[in-house]
Each structure stands twice: as structure tokens, then as C-alpha cells.
């Protein structure tokens, strides 16, 4: 069974904090990088994951298999600089963000995983392992 591990930053849900964070992020023009949404669907012989990673370049995204886990990580760095004619800064901003998430893939054939990144969506196809028949054998009595 596939599942995701999602870190929570608050021990209790507080609607006022959520609205306050949205207000700060939306009106400051910088939504947090780590708000990636991932959909997983069962397509019969495989799982299909679609992760939203807008604003990233393909080279910024890494997919690693660590034991029975698929790890998606992405890092983004950007700079913005506006100067007046005399060289004094009016505005100078730098942003850096990372994103990392793990998914259990114990029932997936890890050697056949494929991925494509297009228009801000990372699509990963995870072929299921063939079901194994239970082993039946007779034990010898000594």
C-alpha cells in the first residue's frame, strides 16, 4: 500500500493561523515552496503519481530510491534586483526553498519506475510488483 509521510508544523489546527499565513503569503507575492500537492491513483497494473512543482526546472528535481521509499526533492534559488540610476538599491530580494517528500514503494517494481516533468507537473509511473503465490512445501520430520 502506498502512503505519504507529511510533516505537520502545528500540533493543533487553528483556522486563524491558516488564514493569517495565507494572507501573508498571498499578499507578499511569495507562496511557500513546500506546498507541493501530490495525487496518487491506482491504474490497475501501476500507480501514477502527479506532483505539482511549479516554477522548478527539471534539473532542480531529484528522485531517489532509498530502501522501500521513493524520495522526491527539489531546490529552488532565485534573485531579484532593482536599482535606481545612481546604483542605490530600491529593492533586492533573494529566495531559496527546498522541498522533500517520501513515499513507501514496497509493492512497486523499483527497477521500472519512470518519470516525466512537464508544465510544472512531475508524473511518476510506478509499476506494481507481480503478486506472488504463497509458497507451499512439505517439511521433513527428523
Short mmCIF file of N, CA, C and O in Angstrom, two decimals:
data_model
loop_
_atom_site.label_atom_id
_atom_site.label_comp_id
_atom_site.label_asym_id
_atom_site.label_seq_id
_atom_site.Cartn_x
_atom_site.Cartn_y
_atom_site.Cartn_z
N UNK A 1 0.84 -1.18 0.00
CA UNK A 1 0.00 0.00 0.00
C UNK A 1 0.88 1.24 0.00
O UNK A 1 1.80 1.34 0.79
N UNK A 2 0.62 2.18 -0.87
CA UNK A 2 1.42 3.41 -0.92
C UNK A 2 0.86 4.42 0.06
O UNK A 2 -0.33 4.51 0.25
N UNK A 3 1.73 5.17 0.66
CA UNK A 3 1.30 6.22 1.57
C UNK A 3 2.35 7.31 1.58
O UNK A 3 3.47 7.10 1.18
N UNK A 4 1.96 8.47 2.00
CA UNK A 4 2.89 9.58 2.07
C UNK A 4 3.11 9.99 3.50
O UNK A 4 2.25 9.82 4.35
N UNK A 5 4.28 10.47 3.77
CA UNK A 5 4.57 10.99 5.10
C UNK A 5 4.57 12.50 5.00
O UNK A 5 5.36 13.07 4.25
N UNK A 6 3.69 13.14 5.70
CA UNK A 6 3.54 14.58 5.62
C UNK A 6 3.87 15.19 6.97
O UNK A 6 3.23 14.87 7.96
N UNK A 7 4.89 16.05 7.01
CA UNK A 7 5.19 16.70 8.29
C UNK A 7 4.16 17.79 8.59
O UNK A 7 3.73 18.50 7.69
N UNK A 8 3.73 17.87 9.82
CA UNK A 8 2.81 18.93 10.24
C UNK A 8 3.57 19.90 11.13
O UNK A 8 4.33 19.50 12.00
N UNK A 9 3.38 21.19 10.90
CA UNK A 9 4.12 22.19 11.66
C UNK A 9 3.38 22.64 12.90
O UNK A 9 3.96 23.28 13.75
N UNK A 10 2.09 22.35 12.99
CA UNK A 10 1.32 22.77 14.16
C UNK A 10 0.73 21.54 14.82
O UNK A 10 0.30 20.61 14.17
N UNK A 11 0.69 21.57 16.15
CA UNK A 11 0.14 20.41 16.85
C UNK A 11 -1.38 20.41 16.83
O UNK A 11 -2.01 19.40 17.00
N UNK A 12 -2.00 21.55 16.62
CA UNK A 12 -3.46 21.63 16.56
C UNK A 12 -3.85 22.57 15.42
O UNK A 12 -3.17 23.55 15.14
N UNK A 13 -4.94 22.26 14.76
CA UNK A 13 -5.42 23.08 13.66
C UNK A 13 -6.02 24.36 14.22
O UNK A 13 -6.82 24.33 15.13
N UNK A 14 -5.62 25.48 13.66
CA UNK A 14 -6.14 26.76 14.11
C UNK A 14 -6.49 27.56 12.85
O UNK A 14 -5.62 27.97 12.11
N UNK A 15 -7.77 27.77 12.62
CA UNK A 15 -8.23 28.45 11.42
C UNK A 15 -7.64 29.85 11.30
O UNK A 15 -7.27 30.29 10.22
N UNK A 16 -7.48 30.55 12.42
CA UNK A 16 -6.95 31.91 12.35
C UNK A 16 -5.50 31.92 11.89
O UNK A 16 -5.09 32.78 11.12
N UNK A 17 -4.71 30.94 12.33
CA UNK A 17 -3.33 30.86 11.86
C UNK A 17 -3.27 30.55 10.37
O UNK A 17 -2.43 31.09 9.66
N UNK A 18 -4.11 29.66 9.89
CA UNK A 18 -4.13 29.32 8.47
C UNK A 18 -4.47 30.54 7.63
O UNK A 18 -3.82 30.84 6.64
N UNK A 19 -5.52 31.27 8.03
CA UNK A 19 -5.90 32.47 7.29
C UNK A 19 -4.83 33.55 7.36
O UNK A 19 -4.55 34.23 6.38
N UNK A 20 -4.19 33.68 8.52
CA UNK A 20 -3.12 34.66 8.68
C UNK A 20 -1.94 34.30 7.78
O UNK A 20 -1.39 35.16 7.11
N UNK A 21 -1.56 33.02 7.74
CA UNK A 21 -0.46 32.59 6.87
C UNK A 21 -0.80 32.81 5.41
O UNK A 21 0.03 33.25 4.63
N UNK A 22 -2.04 32.50 5.01
CA UNK A 22 -2.45 32.72 3.63
C UNK A 22 -2.35 34.19 3.28
O UNK A 22 -1.83 34.56 2.23
N UNK A 23 -2.84 35.04 4.17
CA UNK A 23 -2.80 36.48 3.95
C UNK A 23 -1.36 36.96 3.75
O UNK A 23 -1.06 37.69 2.81
N UNK A 24 -0.46 36.50 4.61
CA UNK A 24 0.95 36.91 4.50
C UNK A 24 1.56 36.41 3.19
O UNK A 24 2.23 37.16 2.49
N UNK A 25 1.34 35.13 2.86
CA UNK A 25 1.95 34.55 1.68
C UNK A 25 1.36 35.12 0.39
O UNK A 25 2.08 35.45 -0.53
N UNK A 26 0.03 35.24 0.32
CA UNK A 26 -0.62 35.68 -0.90
C UNK A 26 -0.27 37.13 -1.22
O UNK A 26 0.11 37.47 -2.33
N UNK A 27 -0.37 37.98 -0.22
CA UNK A 27 -0.18 39.40 -0.50
C UNK A 27 1.29 39.80 -0.55
O UNK A 27 1.63 40.85 -1.06
N UNK A 28 2.19 38.97 -0.04
CA UNK A 28 3.61 39.29 -0.16
C UNK A 28 4.14 38.82 -1.52
O UNK A 28 5.25 39.16 -1.90
N UNK A 29 3.35 38.02 -2.24
CA UNK A 29 3.76 37.57 -3.57
C UNK A 29 4.69 36.38 -3.54
O UNK A 29 5.30 36.04 -4.55
N UNK A 30 4.84 35.72 -2.41
CA UNK A 30 5.74 34.56 -2.35
C UNK A 30 5.07 33.43 -1.60
O UNK A 30 5.16 33.34 -0.39
N UNK A 31 4.38 32.58 -2.34
CA UNK A 31 3.79 31.39 -1.72
C UNK A 31 4.92 30.44 -1.36
O UNK A 31 5.93 30.40 -2.04
N UNK A 32 4.80 29.69 -0.28
CA UNK A 32 5.89 28.81 0.14
C UNK A 32 6.16 27.72 -0.90
O UNK A 32 5.26 27.23 -1.56
N UNK A 33 7.45 27.37 -1.03
CA UNK A 33 7.86 26.37 -2.00
C UNK A 33 7.37 24.99 -1.60
O UNK A 33 7.06 24.17 -2.43
N UNK A 34 7.27 24.70 -0.31
CA UNK A 34 6.97 23.35 0.14
C UNK A 34 5.48 23.03 0.18
O UNK A 34 5.07 22.15 0.92
N UNK A 35 4.66 23.70 -0.63
CA UNK A 35 3.23 23.41 -0.65
C UNK A 35 2.86 22.49 -1.81
O UNK A 35 1.79 22.57 -2.35
N UNK A 36 3.77 21.61 -2.19
CA UNK A 36 3.55 20.68 -3.30
C UNK A 36 2.38 19.76 -3.01
O UNK A 36 2.28 19.17 -1.95
N UNK A 37 1.50 19.63 -3.97
CA UNK A 37 0.36 18.72 -3.86
C UNK A 37 0.67 17.49 -4.70
O UNK A 37 1.16 17.61 -5.82
N UNK A 38 0.35 16.33 -4.17
CA UNK A 38 0.61 15.08 -4.88
C UNK A 38 -0.65 14.23 -4.90
O UNK A 38 -1.26 13.99 -3.87
N UNK A 39 -1.03 13.81 -6.09
CA UNK A 39 -2.16 12.89 -6.27
C UNK A 39 -1.59 11.53 -6.65
O UNK A 39 -0.66 11.45 -7.46
N UNK A 40 -2.15 10.47 -6.08
CA UNK A 40 -1.74 9.11 -6.42
C UNK A 40 -2.99 8.35 -6.82
O UNK A 40 -3.98 8.34 -6.08
N UNK A 41 -2.94 7.72 -7.99
CA UNK A 41 -4.09 6.92 -8.41
C UNK A 41 -3.63 5.53 -8.79
O UNK A 41 -2.50 5.34 -9.25
N UNK A 42 -4.52 4.59 -8.57
CA UNK A 42 -4.27 3.19 -8.90
C UNK A 42 -4.77 2.98 -10.33
O UNK A 42 -5.96 3.10 -10.60
N UNK A 43 -3.85 2.68 -11.25
CA UNK A 43 -4.19 2.48 -12.65
C UNK A 43 -4.13 1.00 -13.02
O UNK A 43 -3.72 0.65 -14.12
N UNK A 44 -4.51 0.14 -12.10
CA UNK A 44 -4.52 -1.30 -12.37
C UNK A 44 -3.18 -1.95 -12.16
O UNK A 44 -2.86 -2.39 -11.06
N UNK A 45 -2.33 -1.96 -13.19
CA UNK A 45 -1.03 -2.61 -13.08
C UNK A 45 0.07 -1.66 -12.59
O UNK A 45 1.23 -2.04 -12.47
N UNK A 46 -0.29 -0.41 -12.30
CA UNK A 46 0.69 0.58 -11.83
C UNK A 46 -0.01 1.66 -11.02
O UNK A 46 -1.23 1.81 -11.05
N UNK A 47 0.80 2.40 -10.27
CA UNK A 47 0.33 3.61 -9.60
C UNK A 47 0.84 4.78 -10.43
O UNK A 47 1.93 4.72 -11.02
N UNK A 48 0.07 5.85 -10.49
CA UNK A 48 0.50 7.06 -11.18
C UNK A 48 0.46 8.20 -10.17
O UNK A 48 -0.58 8.47 -9.57
N UNK A 49 1.61 8.83 -9.97
CA UNK A 49 1.73 9.98 -9.06
C UNK A 49 1.87 11.24 -9.89
O UNK A 49 2.63 11.27 -10.85
N UNK A 50 1.16 12.28 -9.48
CA UNK A 50 1.29 13.58 -10.12
C UNK A 50 1.56 14.59 -9.01
O UNK A 50 0.72 14.82 -8.16
N UNK A 51 2.76 15.17 -9.04
CA UNK A 51 3.16 16.15 -8.04
C UNK A 51 3.27 17.52 -8.69
O UNK A 51 3.92 17.67 -9.73
N UNK A 52 2.66 18.50 -8.07
CA UNK A 52 2.75 19.88 -8.57
C UNK A 52 4.05 20.50 -8.06
O UNK A 52 4.26 20.62 -6.87
N UNK A 53 4.91 20.87 -9.00
CA UNK A 53 6.16 21.55 -8.67
C UNK A 53 6.34 22.75 -9.59
O UNK A 53 7.31 22.82 -10.35
N UNK A 54 5.41 23.70 -9.57
CA UNK A 54 5.51 24.84 -10.49
C UNK A 54 6.71 25.71 -10.16
O UNK A 54 7.09 25.88 -9.01
N UNK A 55 7.31 26.26 -11.21
CA UNK A 55 8.43 27.16 -11.03
C UNK A 55 9.78 26.47 -10.94
O UNK A 55 10.81 27.13 -10.97
N UNK A 56 9.80 25.14 -10.85
CA UNK A 56 11.06 24.42 -10.81
C UNK A 56 11.49 24.06 -12.22
O UNK A 56 10.66 23.87 -13.11
N UNK A 57 12.78 23.96 -12.42
CA UNK A 57 13.32 23.41 -13.66
C UNK A 57 13.53 21.91 -13.43
O UNK A 57 13.69 21.46 -12.29
N UNK A 58 13.54 21.15 -14.51
CA UNK A 58 13.73 19.70 -14.40
C UNK A 58 15.03 19.38 -13.66
O UNK A 58 15.10 18.44 -12.86
N UNK A 59 16.05 20.19 -13.87
CA UNK A 59 17.36 19.96 -13.24
C UNK A 59 17.33 20.20 -11.73
O UNK A 59 18.23 19.76 -11.01
N UNK A 60 16.31 20.92 -11.24
CA UNK A 60 16.19 21.21 -9.80
C UNK A 60 15.56 20.06 -9.03
O UNK A 60 15.55 20.07 -7.80
N UNK A 61 15.01 19.06 -9.74
CA UNK A 61 14.24 17.99 -9.10
C UNK A 61 15.06 16.71 -9.10
O UNK A 61 15.67 16.34 -10.10
N UNK A 62 15.05 16.03 -7.94
CA UNK A 62 15.76 14.76 -7.80
C UNK A 62 14.80 13.69 -7.32
O UNK A 62 13.98 13.94 -6.44
N UNK A 63 14.92 12.51 -7.90
CA UNK A 63 14.16 11.34 -7.46
C UNK A 63 15.16 10.29 -7.01
O UNK A 63 16.04 9.90 -7.77
N UNK A 64 15.04 9.85 -5.78
CA UNK A 64 15.96 8.85 -5.23
C UNK A 64 15.16 7.70 -4.63
O UNK A 64 14.09 7.91 -4.06
N UNK A 65 15.70 6.51 -4.76
CA UNK A 65 15.12 5.35 -4.09
C UNK A 65 16.04 5.02 -2.93
O UNK A 65 17.24 4.83 -3.10
N UNK A 66 15.45 5.00 -1.74
CA UNK A 66 16.19 4.72 -0.53
C UNK A 66 15.48 3.58 0.18
O UNK A 66 14.49 3.80 0.88
N UNK A 67 15.95 2.35 -0.04
CA UNK A 67 15.27 1.19 0.53
C UNK A 67 13.91 1.02 -0.11
O UNK A 67 13.79 0.93 -1.32
N UNK A 68 12.87 1.03 0.70
CA UNK A 68 11.49 0.90 0.21
C UNK A 68 10.80 2.25 0.10
O UNK A 68 9.57 2.34 0.19
N UNK A 69 11.56 3.32 -0.10
CA UNK A 69 10.99 4.66 -0.20
C UNK A 69 11.47 5.37 -1.45
O UNK A 69 12.64 5.29 -1.82
N UNK A 70 10.54 6.06 -2.09
CA UNK A 70 10.85 6.96 -3.19
C UNK A 70 10.88 8.36 -2.59
O UNK A 70 9.90 8.79 -1.95
N UNK A 71 11.99 9.07 -2.78
CA UNK A 71 12.14 10.41 -2.21
C UNK A 71 12.17 11.43 -3.35
O UNK A 71 12.99 11.34 -4.25
N UNK A 72 11.22 12.37 -3.29
CA UNK A 72 11.18 13.48 -4.24
C UNK A 72 11.75 14.69 -3.52
O UNK A 72 11.29 15.05 -2.44
N UNK A 73 12.76 15.32 -4.12
CA UNK A 73 13.30 16.54 -3.53
C UNK A 73 13.53 17.57 -4.64
O UNK A 73 13.81 17.21 -5.78
N UNK A 74 13.37 18.81 -4.29
CA UNK A 74 13.56 19.90 -5.25
C UNK A 74 14.13 21.10 -4.51
O UNK A 74 13.81 21.33 -3.34
N UNK A 75 14.98 21.84 -5.19
CA UNK A 75 15.57 23.04 -4.59
C UNK A 75 15.52 24.16 -5.60
O UNK A 75 15.82 23.98 -6.78
N UNK A 76 15.13 25.34 -5.12
CA UNK A 76 14.97 26.49 -6.00
C UNK A 76 15.66 27.69 -5.37
O UNK A 76 15.47 27.98 -4.19
N UNK A 77 16.43 28.39 -6.18
CA UNK A 77 17.10 29.62 -5.74
C UNK A 77 16.85 30.68 -6.80
O UNK A 77 16.90 30.39 -7.99
N UNK A 78 16.56 31.89 -6.36
CA UNK A 78 16.37 32.97 -7.33
C UNK A 78 16.75 34.29 -6.68
O UNK A 78 16.72 34.44 -5.47
N UNK A 79 17.13 35.24 -7.53
CA UNK A 79 17.46 36.58 -7.06
C UNK A 79 16.72 37.59 -7.92
O UNK A 79 16.52 37.39 -9.11
N UNK A 80 16.32 38.67 -7.29
CA UNK A 80 15.65 39.76 -7.99
C UNK A 80 16.29 41.05 -7.51
O UNK A 80 16.46 41.26 -6.31
N UNK A 81 16.66 41.89 -8.43
CA UNK A 81 17.36 43.11 -8.03
C UNK A 81 16.88 44.28 -8.88
O UNK A 81 16.89 44.20 -10.11
N UNK A 82 16.42 45.34 -8.24
CA UNK A 82 16.05 46.58 -8.92
C UNK A 82 16.90 47.69 -8.33
O UNK A 82 17.01 47.81 -7.12
N UNK A 83 17.52 48.50 -9.18
CA UNK A 83 18.35 49.61 -8.71
C UNK A 83 17.90 50.91 -9.36
O UNK A 83 17.36 50.91 -10.46
N UNK A 84 18.15 51.96 -8.66
CA UNK A 84 17.91 53.27 -9.26
C UNK A 84 19.10 53.59 -10.17
O UNK A 84 20.10 52.87 -10.20
N UNK A 85 19.03 54.69 -10.91
CA UNK A 85 20.10 55.05 -11.85
C UNK A 85 21.42 55.30 -11.14
O UNK A 85 22.48 55.07 -11.72
N UNK A 86 21.40 55.76 -9.90
CA UNK A 86 22.66 56.03 -9.19
C UNK A 86 23.21 54.79 -8.47
O UNK A 86 24.20 54.88 -7.76
N UNK A 87 22.58 53.63 -8.68
CA UNK A 87 23.11 52.38 -8.13
C UNK A 87 22.64 52.05 -6.72
O UNK A 87 23.05 51.04 -6.16
N UNK A 88 21.81 52.91 -6.12
CA UNK A 88 21.30 52.61 -4.79
C UNK A 88 20.14 51.63 -4.91
O UNK A 88 19.31 51.75 -5.80
N UNK A 89 20.11 50.72 -4.00
CA UNK A 89 19.08 49.70 -4.07
C UNK A 89 17.72 50.28 -3.70
O UNK A 89 17.58 50.97 -2.71
N UNK A 90 16.74 49.98 -4.49
CA UNK A 90 15.35 50.25 -4.17
C UNK A 90 14.75 48.97 -3.60
O UNK A 90 14.02 48.98 -2.63
N UNK A 91 15.12 47.85 -4.22
CA UNK A 91 14.66 46.55 -3.75
C UNK A 91 15.69 45.52 -4.18
O UNK A 91 16.20 45.55 -5.29
N UNK A 92 15.98 44.58 -3.28
CA UNK A 92 16.87 43.47 -3.60
C UNK A 92 16.38 42.26 -2.81
O UNK A 92 16.36 42.29 -1.58
N UNK A 93 15.97 41.22 -3.52
CA UNK A 93 15.42 40.05 -2.85
C UNK A 93 16.10 38.79 -3.35
O UNK A 93 16.46 38.68 -4.51
N UNK A 94 16.25 37.84 -2.43
CA UNK A 94 16.76 36.52 -2.76
C UNK A 94 15.85 35.51 -2.08
O UNK A 94 15.45 35.70 -0.94
N UNK A 95 15.50 34.49 -2.82
CA UNK A 95 14.68 33.44 -2.23
C UNK A 95 15.36 32.10 -2.44
O UNK A 95 16.06 31.89 -3.42
N UNK A 96 15.14 31.22 -1.50
CA UNK A 96 15.68 29.89 -1.57
C UNK A 96 14.66 28.97 -0.91
O UNK A 96 14.16 29.28 0.17
N UNK A 97 14.34 27.90 -1.56
CA UNK A 97 13.38 26.98 -0.96
C UNK A 97 13.72 25.55 -1.33
O UNK A 97 14.27 25.29 -2.39
N UNK A 98 13.39 24.65 -0.44
CA UNK A 98 13.59 23.24 -0.71
C UNK A 98 12.30 22.50 -0.41
O UNK A 98 11.48 22.95 0.39
N UNK A 99 12.17 21.37 -1.06
CA UNK A 99 11.01 20.53 -0.87
C UNK A 99 11.49 19.09 -0.85
O UNK A 99 12.33 18.70 -1.65
N UNK A 100 10.96 18.31 0.08
CA UNK A 100 11.34 16.91 0.16
C UNK A 100 10.18 16.11 0.71
O UNK A 100 9.55 16.51 1.68
N UNK A 101 9.90 14.98 0.05
CA UNK A 101 8.80 14.14 0.48
C UNK A 101 9.12 12.69 0.14
O UNK A 101 9.72 12.42 -0.89
N UNK A 102 8.70 11.77 1.00
CA UNK A 102 8.97 10.34 0.82
C UNK A 102 7.66 9.58 0.68
O UNK A 102 6.67 9.91 1.32
N UNK A 103 7.70 8.52 -0.16
CA UNK A 103 6.55 7.66 -0.37
C UNK A 103 7.00 6.21 -0.28
O UNK A 103 8.03 5.84 -0.84
N UNK A 104 6.23 5.38 0.41
CA UNK A 104 6.53 3.96 0.52
C UNK A 104 6.27 3.28 -0.81
O UNK A 104 5.23 3.47 -1.42
N UNK A 105 7.24 2.48 -1.26
CA UNK A 105 7.10 1.79 -2.55
C UNK A 105 7.39 0.28 -2.39
O UNK A 105 7.91 -0.34 -3.32
N UNK A 106 7.04 -0.29 -1.27
CA UNK A 106 7.37 -1.70 -1.04
C UNK A 106 6.65 -2.64 -2.01
O UNK A 106 7.14 -3.73 -2.28
N UNK A 107 5.52 -2.23 -2.57
CA UNK A 107 4.80 -3.09 -3.52
C UNK A 107 4.97 -2.63 -4.97
O UNK A 107 4.17 -2.93 -5.83
N UNK A 108 6.08 -1.90 -5.23
CA UNK A 108 6.35 -1.36 -6.56
C UNK A 108 7.63 -2.00 -7.10
O UNK A 108 8.58 -2.24 -6.36
N UNK A 109 7.66 -2.24 -8.42
CA UNK A 109 8.87 -2.73 -9.07
C UNK A 109 9.78 -1.52 -9.31
O UNK A 109 9.63 -0.79 -10.30
N UNK A 110 10.71 -1.30 -8.41
CA UNK A 110 11.55 -0.09 -8.41
C UNK A 110 12.41 0.02 -9.67
O UNK A 110 12.76 1.13 -10.07
N UNK A 111 12.75 -1.09 -10.31
CA UNK A 111 13.61 -1.05 -11.50
C UNK A 111 12.89 -0.50 -12.72
O UNK A 111 13.53 -0.16 -13.71
N UNK A 112 11.57 -0.42 -12.67
CA UNK A 112 10.80 0.02 -13.84
C UNK A 112 10.07 1.35 -13.63
O UNK A 112 9.20 1.71 -14.42
N UNK A 113 10.43 2.09 -12.59
CA UNK A 113 9.80 3.40 -12.34
C UNK A 113 10.25 4.37 -13.44
O UNK A 113 11.41 4.42 -13.80
N UNK A 114 9.31 5.16 -13.95
CA UNK A 114 9.64 6.18 -14.94
C UNK A 114 9.01 7.51 -14.52
O UNK A 114 8.01 7.53 -13.82
N UNK A 115 9.64 8.61 -14.95
CA UNK A 115 9.16 9.93 -14.55
C UNK A 115 9.28 10.91 -15.71
O UNK A 115 10.16 10.79 -16.56
N UNK A 116 8.36 11.88 -15.71
CA UNK A 116 8.36 12.94 -16.72
C UNK A 116 7.95 14.24 -16.02
O UNK A 116 7.06 14.24 -15.17
N UNK A 117 8.61 15.33 -16.38
CA UNK A 117 8.28 16.64 -15.81
C UNK A 117 7.86 17.55 -16.95
O UNK A 117 8.63 17.79 -17.90
N UNK A 118 6.62 18.06 -16.88
CA UNK A 118 6.10 18.90 -17.96
C UNK A 118 5.11 19.91 -17.38
O UNK A 118 4.21 19.54 -16.63
N UNK A 119 5.29 21.17 -17.72
CA UNK A 119 4.39 22.25 -17.31
C UNK A 119 4.15 22.29 -15.80
O UNK A 119 3.03 22.49 -15.34
N UNK A 120 5.21 22.08 -15.03
CA UNK A 120 5.11 22.17 -13.57
C UNK A 120 4.55 20.95 -12.88
O UNK A 120 4.35 20.95 -11.68
N UNK A 121 4.29 19.87 -13.63
CA UNK A 121 3.75 18.64 -13.06
C UNK A 121 4.75 17.52 -13.25
O UNK A 121 5.17 17.21 -14.37
N UNK A 122 5.15 16.90 -12.15
CA UNK A 122 6.01 15.73 -12.18
C UNK A 122 5.12 14.49 -12.16
O UNK A 122 4.36 14.29 -11.21
N UNK A 123 5.15 13.71 -13.23
CA UNK A 123 4.34 12.50 -13.34
C UNK A 123 5.27 11.30 -13.22
O UNK A 123 6.23 11.18 -13.98
N UNK A 124 4.97 10.43 -12.25
CA UNK A 124 5.80 9.25 -12.00
C UNK A 124 4.91 8.02 -12.16
O UNK A 124 3.85 7.94 -11.54
N UNK A 125 5.36 7.09 -12.98
CA UNK A 125 4.65 5.82 -13.14
C UNK A 125 5.39 4.76 -12.34
O UNK A 125 6.60 4.56 -12.52
N UNK A 126 4.66 4.08 -11.46
CA UNK A 126 5.23 3.10 -10.55
C UNK A 126 4.57 1.74 -10.80
O UNK A 126 3.50 1.47 -10.25
N UNK A 127 5.19 0.90 -11.63
CA UNK A 127 4.61 -0.42 -11.91
C UNK A 127 4.54 -1.27 -10.64
O UNK A 127 5.48 -1.31 -9.85
N UNK A 128 3.42 -1.94 -10.48
CA UNK A 128 3.25 -2.80 -9.30
C UNK A 128 4.06 -4.08 -9.48
O UNK A 128 4.26 -4.55 -10.60
N UNK A 129 4.50 -4.63 -8.36
CA UNK A 129 5.13 -5.94 -8.40
C UNK A 129 4.08 -6.99 -8.72
O UNK A 129 2.91 -6.84 -8.33
N UNK A 130 4.50 -8.03 -9.42
CA UNK A 130 3.58 -9.12 -9.72
C UNK A 130 3.23 -9.82 -8.41
O UNK A 130 4.10 -10.04 -7.56
N UNK A 131 1.96 -10.15 -8.21
CA UNK A 131 1.59 -10.82 -6.96
C UNK A 131 2.29 -12.18 -6.88
O UNK A 131 2.40 -12.89 -7.88
N UNK A 132 2.77 -12.49 -5.70
CA UNK A 132 3.47 -13.75 -5.51
C UNK A 132 2.52 -14.77 -4.90
O UNK A 132 1.78 -14.46 -3.97
N UNK A 133 2.59 -15.95 -5.45
CA UNK A 133 1.80 -17.05 -4.91
C UNK A 133 2.41 -17.46 -3.57
O UNK A 133 3.63 -17.48 -3.43
N UNK A 134 1.58 -17.83 -2.61
CA UNK A 134 2.13 -18.31 -1.35
C UNK A 134 2.95 -19.57 -1.58
O UNK A 134 2.59 -20.42 -2.40
N UNK A 135 4.04 -19.66 -0.87
CA UNK A 135 4.92 -20.80 -1.01
C UNK A 135 4.34 -21.97 -0.22
O UNK A 135 4.01 -21.83 0.96
N UNK A 136 4.20 -23.10 -0.87
CA UNK A 136 3.71 -24.30 -0.21
C UNK A 136 4.77 -25.38 -0.35
O UNK A 136 5.27 -25.63 -1.44
N UNK A 137 5.15 -25.96 0.75
CA UNK A 137 6.11 -27.05 0.69
C UNK A 137 5.90 -27.96 1.89
O UNK A 137 5.35 -27.55 2.92
N UNK A 138 6.36 -29.18 1.76
CA UNK A 138 6.25 -30.15 2.83
C UNK A 138 7.58 -30.18 3.59
O UNK A 138 8.64 -30.22 3.01
N UNK A 139 7.48 -30.11 4.89
CA UNK A 139 8.67 -30.17 5.73
C UNK A 139 8.97 -31.60 6.12
O UNK A 139 8.07 -32.42 6.37
N UNK A 140 10.26 -31.90 6.16
CA UNK A 140 10.69 -33.24 6.54
C UNK A 140 10.78 -33.35 8.06
O UNK A 140 11.31 -32.44 8.72
N UNK A 141 10.31 -34.41 8.60
CA UNK A 141 10.37 -34.64 10.05
C UNK A 141 11.62 -35.44 10.34
O UNK A 141 11.85 -36.49 9.75
N UNK A 142 12.41 -34.97 11.29
CA UNK A 142 13.65 -35.67 11.66
C UNK A 142 13.47 -36.43 12.94
O UNK A 142 12.80 -36.14 13.82
#
